[in-house]
GROMACS .gro file of C-alpha atoms in nm:
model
  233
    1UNK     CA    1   0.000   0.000   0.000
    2UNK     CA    2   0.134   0.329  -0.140
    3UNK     CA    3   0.119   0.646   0.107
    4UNK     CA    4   0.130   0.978   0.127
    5UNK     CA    5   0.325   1.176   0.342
    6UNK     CA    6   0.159   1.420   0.574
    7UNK     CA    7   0.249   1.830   0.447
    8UNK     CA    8   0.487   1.870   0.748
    9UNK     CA    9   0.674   1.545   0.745
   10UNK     CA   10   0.690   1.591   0.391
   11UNK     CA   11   0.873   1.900   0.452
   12UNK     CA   12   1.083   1.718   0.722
   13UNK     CA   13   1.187   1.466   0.508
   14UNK     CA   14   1.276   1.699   0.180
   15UNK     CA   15   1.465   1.893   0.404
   16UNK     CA   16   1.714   1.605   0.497
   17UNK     CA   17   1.712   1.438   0.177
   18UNK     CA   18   1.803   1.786  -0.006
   19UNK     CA   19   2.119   1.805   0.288
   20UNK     CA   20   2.254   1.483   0.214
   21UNK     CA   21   2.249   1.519  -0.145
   22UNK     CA   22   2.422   1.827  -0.107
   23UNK     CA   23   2.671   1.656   0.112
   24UNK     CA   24   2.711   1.384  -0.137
   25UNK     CA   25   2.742   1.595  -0.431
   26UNK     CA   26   3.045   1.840  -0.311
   27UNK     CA   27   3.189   1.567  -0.123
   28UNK     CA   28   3.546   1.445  -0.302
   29UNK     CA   29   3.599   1.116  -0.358
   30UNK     CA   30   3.776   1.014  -0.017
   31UNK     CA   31   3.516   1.201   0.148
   32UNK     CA   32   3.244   1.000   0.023
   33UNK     CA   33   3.476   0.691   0.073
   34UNK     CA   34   3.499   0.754   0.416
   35UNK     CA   35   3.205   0.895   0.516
   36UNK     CA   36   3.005   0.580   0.394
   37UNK     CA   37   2.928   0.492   0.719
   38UNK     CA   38   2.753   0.828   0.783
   39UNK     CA   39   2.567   0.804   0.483
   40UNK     CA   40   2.399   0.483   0.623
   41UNK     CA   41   2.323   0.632   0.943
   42UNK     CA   42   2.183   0.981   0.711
   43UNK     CA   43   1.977   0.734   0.496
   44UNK     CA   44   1.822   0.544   0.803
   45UNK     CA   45   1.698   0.867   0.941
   46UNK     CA   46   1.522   0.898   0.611
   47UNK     CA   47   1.322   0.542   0.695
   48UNK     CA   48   1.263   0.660   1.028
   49UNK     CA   49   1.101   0.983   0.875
   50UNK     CA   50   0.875   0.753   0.710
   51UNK     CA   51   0.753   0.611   0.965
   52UNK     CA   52   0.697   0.845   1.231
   53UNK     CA   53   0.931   1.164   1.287
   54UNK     CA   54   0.842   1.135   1.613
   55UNK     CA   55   1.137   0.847   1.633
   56UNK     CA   56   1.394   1.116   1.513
   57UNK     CA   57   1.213   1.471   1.714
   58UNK     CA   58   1.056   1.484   2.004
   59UNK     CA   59   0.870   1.828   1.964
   60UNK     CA   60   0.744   1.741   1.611
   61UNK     CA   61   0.407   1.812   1.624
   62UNK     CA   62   0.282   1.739   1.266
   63UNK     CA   63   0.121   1.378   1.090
   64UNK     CA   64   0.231   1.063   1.054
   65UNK     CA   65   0.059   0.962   0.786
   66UNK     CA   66   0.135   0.590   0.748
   67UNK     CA   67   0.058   0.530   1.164
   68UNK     CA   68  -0.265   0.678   1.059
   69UNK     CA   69  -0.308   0.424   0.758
   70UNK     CA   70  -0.196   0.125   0.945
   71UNK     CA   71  -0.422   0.199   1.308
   72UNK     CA   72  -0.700   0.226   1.012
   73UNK     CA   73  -0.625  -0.114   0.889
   74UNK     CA   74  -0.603  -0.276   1.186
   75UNK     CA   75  -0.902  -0.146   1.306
   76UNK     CA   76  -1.122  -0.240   1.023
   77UNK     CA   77  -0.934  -0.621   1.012
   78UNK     CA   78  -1.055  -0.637   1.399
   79UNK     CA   79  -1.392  -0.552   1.369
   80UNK     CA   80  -1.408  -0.814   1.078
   81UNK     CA   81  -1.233  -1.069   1.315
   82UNK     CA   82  -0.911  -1.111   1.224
   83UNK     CA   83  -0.574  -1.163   1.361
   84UNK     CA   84  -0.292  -0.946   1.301
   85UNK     CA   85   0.072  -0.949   1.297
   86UNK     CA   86   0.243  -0.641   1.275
   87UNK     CA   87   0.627  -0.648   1.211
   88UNK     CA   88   0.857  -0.348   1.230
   89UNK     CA   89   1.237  -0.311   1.252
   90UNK     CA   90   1.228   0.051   1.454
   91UNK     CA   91   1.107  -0.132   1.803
   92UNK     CA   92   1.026   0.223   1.913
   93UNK     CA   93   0.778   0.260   1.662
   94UNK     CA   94   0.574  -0.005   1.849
   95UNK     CA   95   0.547   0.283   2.157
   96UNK     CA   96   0.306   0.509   1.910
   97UNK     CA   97   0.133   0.217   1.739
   98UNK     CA   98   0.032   0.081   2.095
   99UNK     CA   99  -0.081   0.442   2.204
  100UNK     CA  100  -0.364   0.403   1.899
  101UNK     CA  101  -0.433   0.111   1.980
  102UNK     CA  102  -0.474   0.159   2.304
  103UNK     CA  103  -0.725   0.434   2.223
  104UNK     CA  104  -0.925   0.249   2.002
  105UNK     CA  105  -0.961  -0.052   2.261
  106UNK     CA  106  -0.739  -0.308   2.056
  107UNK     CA  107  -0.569  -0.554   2.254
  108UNK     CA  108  -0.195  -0.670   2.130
  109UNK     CA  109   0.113  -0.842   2.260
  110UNK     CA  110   0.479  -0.789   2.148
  111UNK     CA  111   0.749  -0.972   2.099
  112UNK     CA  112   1.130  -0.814   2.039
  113UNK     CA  113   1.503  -0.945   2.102
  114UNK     CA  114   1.479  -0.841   2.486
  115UNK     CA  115   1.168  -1.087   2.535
  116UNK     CA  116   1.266  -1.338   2.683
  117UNK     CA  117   1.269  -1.725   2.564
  118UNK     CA  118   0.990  -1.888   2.807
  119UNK     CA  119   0.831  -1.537   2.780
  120UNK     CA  120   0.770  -1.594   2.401
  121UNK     CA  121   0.661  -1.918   2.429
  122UNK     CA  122   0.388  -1.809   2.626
  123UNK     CA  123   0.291  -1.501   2.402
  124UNK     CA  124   0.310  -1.731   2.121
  125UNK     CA  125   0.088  -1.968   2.299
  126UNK     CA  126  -0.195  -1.712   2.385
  127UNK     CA  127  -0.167  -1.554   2.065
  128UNK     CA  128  -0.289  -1.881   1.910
  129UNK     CA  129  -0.566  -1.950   2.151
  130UNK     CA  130  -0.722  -1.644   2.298
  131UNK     CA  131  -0.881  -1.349   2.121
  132UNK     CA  132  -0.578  -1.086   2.132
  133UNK     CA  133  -0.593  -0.943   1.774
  134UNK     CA  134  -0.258  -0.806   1.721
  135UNK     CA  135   0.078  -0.950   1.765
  136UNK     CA  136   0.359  -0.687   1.762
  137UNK     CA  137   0.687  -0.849   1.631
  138UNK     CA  138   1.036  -0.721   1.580
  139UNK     CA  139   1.075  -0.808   1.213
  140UNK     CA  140   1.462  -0.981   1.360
  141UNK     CA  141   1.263  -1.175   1.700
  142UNK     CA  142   0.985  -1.243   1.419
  143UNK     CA  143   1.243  -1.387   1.180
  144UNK     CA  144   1.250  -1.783   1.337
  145UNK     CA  145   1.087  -2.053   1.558
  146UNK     CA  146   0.764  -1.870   1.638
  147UNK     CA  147   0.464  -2.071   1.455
  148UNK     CA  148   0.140  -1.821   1.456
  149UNK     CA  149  -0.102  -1.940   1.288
  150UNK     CA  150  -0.341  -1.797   1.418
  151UNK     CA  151  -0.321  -1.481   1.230
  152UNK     CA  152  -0.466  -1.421   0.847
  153UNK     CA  153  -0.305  -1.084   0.793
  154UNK     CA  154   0.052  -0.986   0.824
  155UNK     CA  155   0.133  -0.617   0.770
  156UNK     CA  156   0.496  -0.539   0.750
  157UNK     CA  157   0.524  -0.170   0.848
  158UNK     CA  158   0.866  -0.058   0.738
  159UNK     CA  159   1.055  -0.264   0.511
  160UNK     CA  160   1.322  -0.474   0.604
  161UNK     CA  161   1.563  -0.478   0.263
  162UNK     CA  162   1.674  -0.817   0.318
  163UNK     CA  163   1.376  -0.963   0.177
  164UNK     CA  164   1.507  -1.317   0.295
  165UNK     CA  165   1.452  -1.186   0.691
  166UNK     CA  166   1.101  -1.032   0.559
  167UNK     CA  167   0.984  -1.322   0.404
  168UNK     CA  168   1.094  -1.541   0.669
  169UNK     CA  169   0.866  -1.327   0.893
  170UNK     CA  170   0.613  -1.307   0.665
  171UNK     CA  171   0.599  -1.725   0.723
  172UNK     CA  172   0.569  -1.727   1.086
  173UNK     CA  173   0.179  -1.724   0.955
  174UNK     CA  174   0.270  -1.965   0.664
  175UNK     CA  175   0.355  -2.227   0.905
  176UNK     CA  176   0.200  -2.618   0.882
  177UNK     CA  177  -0.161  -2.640   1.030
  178UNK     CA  178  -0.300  -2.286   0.875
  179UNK     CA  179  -0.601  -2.309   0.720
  180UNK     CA  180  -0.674  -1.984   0.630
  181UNK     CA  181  -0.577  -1.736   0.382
  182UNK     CA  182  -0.324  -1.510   0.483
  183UNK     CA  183  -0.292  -1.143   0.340
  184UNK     CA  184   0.050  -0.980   0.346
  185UNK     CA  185   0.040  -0.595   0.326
  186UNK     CA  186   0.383  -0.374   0.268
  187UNK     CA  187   0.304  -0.008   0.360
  188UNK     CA  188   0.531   0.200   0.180
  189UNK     CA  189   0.564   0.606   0.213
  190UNK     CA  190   0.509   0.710  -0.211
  191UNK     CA  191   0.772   0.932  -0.334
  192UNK     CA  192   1.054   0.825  -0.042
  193UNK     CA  193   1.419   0.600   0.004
  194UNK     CA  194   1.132   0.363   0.116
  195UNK     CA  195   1.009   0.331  -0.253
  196UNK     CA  196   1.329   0.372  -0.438
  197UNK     CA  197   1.484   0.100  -0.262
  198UNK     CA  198   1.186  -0.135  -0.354
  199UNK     CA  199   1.266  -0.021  -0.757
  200UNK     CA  200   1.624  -0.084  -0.673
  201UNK     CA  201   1.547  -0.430  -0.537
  202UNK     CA  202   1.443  -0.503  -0.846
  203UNK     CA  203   1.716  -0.434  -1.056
  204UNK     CA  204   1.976  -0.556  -0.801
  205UNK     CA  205   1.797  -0.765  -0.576
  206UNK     CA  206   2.098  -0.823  -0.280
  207UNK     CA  207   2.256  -0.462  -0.328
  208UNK     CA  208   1.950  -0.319  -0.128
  209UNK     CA  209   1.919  -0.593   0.097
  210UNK     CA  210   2.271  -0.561   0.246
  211UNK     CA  211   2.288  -0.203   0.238
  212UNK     CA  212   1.990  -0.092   0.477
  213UNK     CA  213   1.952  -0.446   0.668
  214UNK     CA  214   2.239  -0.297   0.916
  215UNK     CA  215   2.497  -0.536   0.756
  216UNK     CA  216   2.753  -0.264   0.606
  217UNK     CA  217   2.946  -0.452   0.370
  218UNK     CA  218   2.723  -0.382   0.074
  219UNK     CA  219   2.749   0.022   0.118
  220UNK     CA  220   3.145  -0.023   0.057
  221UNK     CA  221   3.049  -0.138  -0.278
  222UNK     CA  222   2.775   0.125  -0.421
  223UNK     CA  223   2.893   0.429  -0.612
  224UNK     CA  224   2.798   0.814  -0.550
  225UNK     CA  225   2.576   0.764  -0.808
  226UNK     CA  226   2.399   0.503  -0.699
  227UNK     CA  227   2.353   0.700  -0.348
  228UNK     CA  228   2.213   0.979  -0.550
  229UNK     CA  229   1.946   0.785  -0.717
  230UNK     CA  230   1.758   0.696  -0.359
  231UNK     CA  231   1.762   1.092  -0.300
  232UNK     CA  232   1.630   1.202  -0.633
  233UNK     CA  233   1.294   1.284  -0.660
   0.00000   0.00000   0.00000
């Protein structure tokens, strides 16, 4: 599902993206070798951005317009009966997804790489027996070993550009003994990195993936160019 940014995180987000293509452009070419690193960390403020500015600026007081789209969704797949997992690599992002959630009277667990092992059992366990709608997930936690079945739509809130780890989350709902038909959704912000990396993952389908997955190698190997393109509108 294709998304459009809210006026003032729009703004937000043109306003970094036109920075670091400045900074990329004048750069030399040692600079830009060695300031890789810092592009990665410039480009994953972009994401966040996406997803709520909120994760990057604590006075921001304008829309998130894909938390909006996504409490929507979940709301109307509750009141039709069905079960939810909700994946996300920014952990904090669960904080303002909860907060609607909570308004709205939705129930939800989570799960994320400080839960602990007999603690997911038993979340797992619930999740597949009681009538808790949404499950929460850390798309890495999600990744392996957790069989939920129970749930008919998986909605994948940020993308994870190793689409090996997404899809492997995307099967925790895949897993022998469903019976129903799942729905995967992939809420992308139109007209952002978020989308240019999906067109990029199509022409090179493991330069994206080791680029933004927080595995650095892959960044050593793309060209100014190539940096450019996600930044270009």
């Amino acid at each position: 599902m294709y998304i459009q940014m809210d006026d003032e995180q729009q703004r937000l987000y043109d306003a970094h993206a036109k920075r670091l293509k400045m900074q990329l452009e004048n750069s030399t070419d040692s600079e830009f070798i060695s300031g890789k690193l810092q592009v990665l960390s410039e480009l994953t403020k972009l994401r966040q951005i996406c997803c709520n500015p909120l994760l990057l600026y604590d006075d921001y007081k304008g829309g998130a317009a894909k938390l909006e789209v996504c409490l929507d969704m979940i709301n109307e797949a509750v009141e039709n009966g069905h079960k939810i997992l909700l994946f996300s690599q920014f952990t904090a992002m669960f904080a303002y997804i909860q907060e609607g959630l909570d308004k709205r009277g939705i129930k939800y667990y989570t799960l994320t790489g400080t839960t602990k092992k007999e603690k997911r059992i038993e979340l797992v366990g619930r999740f597949n027996t009681d009538d808790v709608p949404v499950f929460c997930i850390s798309l890495k936690a999600g990744g392996t070993g957790l069989n939920l079945t129970a749930a008919d739509i998986v909605i994948h809130y940020d993308p994870w550009w190793n689409i090996a780890v997404e899809n492997q989350a995307t099967d925790r709902a895949h897993r022998i003994a469903q019976t129903k038909v799942v729905s995967v959704y992939k809420l992308i912000i139109k007209n952002s990195i978020e989308e240019k990396i999906l067109h990029m993952q199509e022409r090179k389908k493991n330069l994206a993936d080791e680029i933004l997955s927080g595995e650095t190698g892959g960044i050593v190997n793309m060209t100014k160019e190539e940096l450019l393109e996600l930044l270009n509108e």
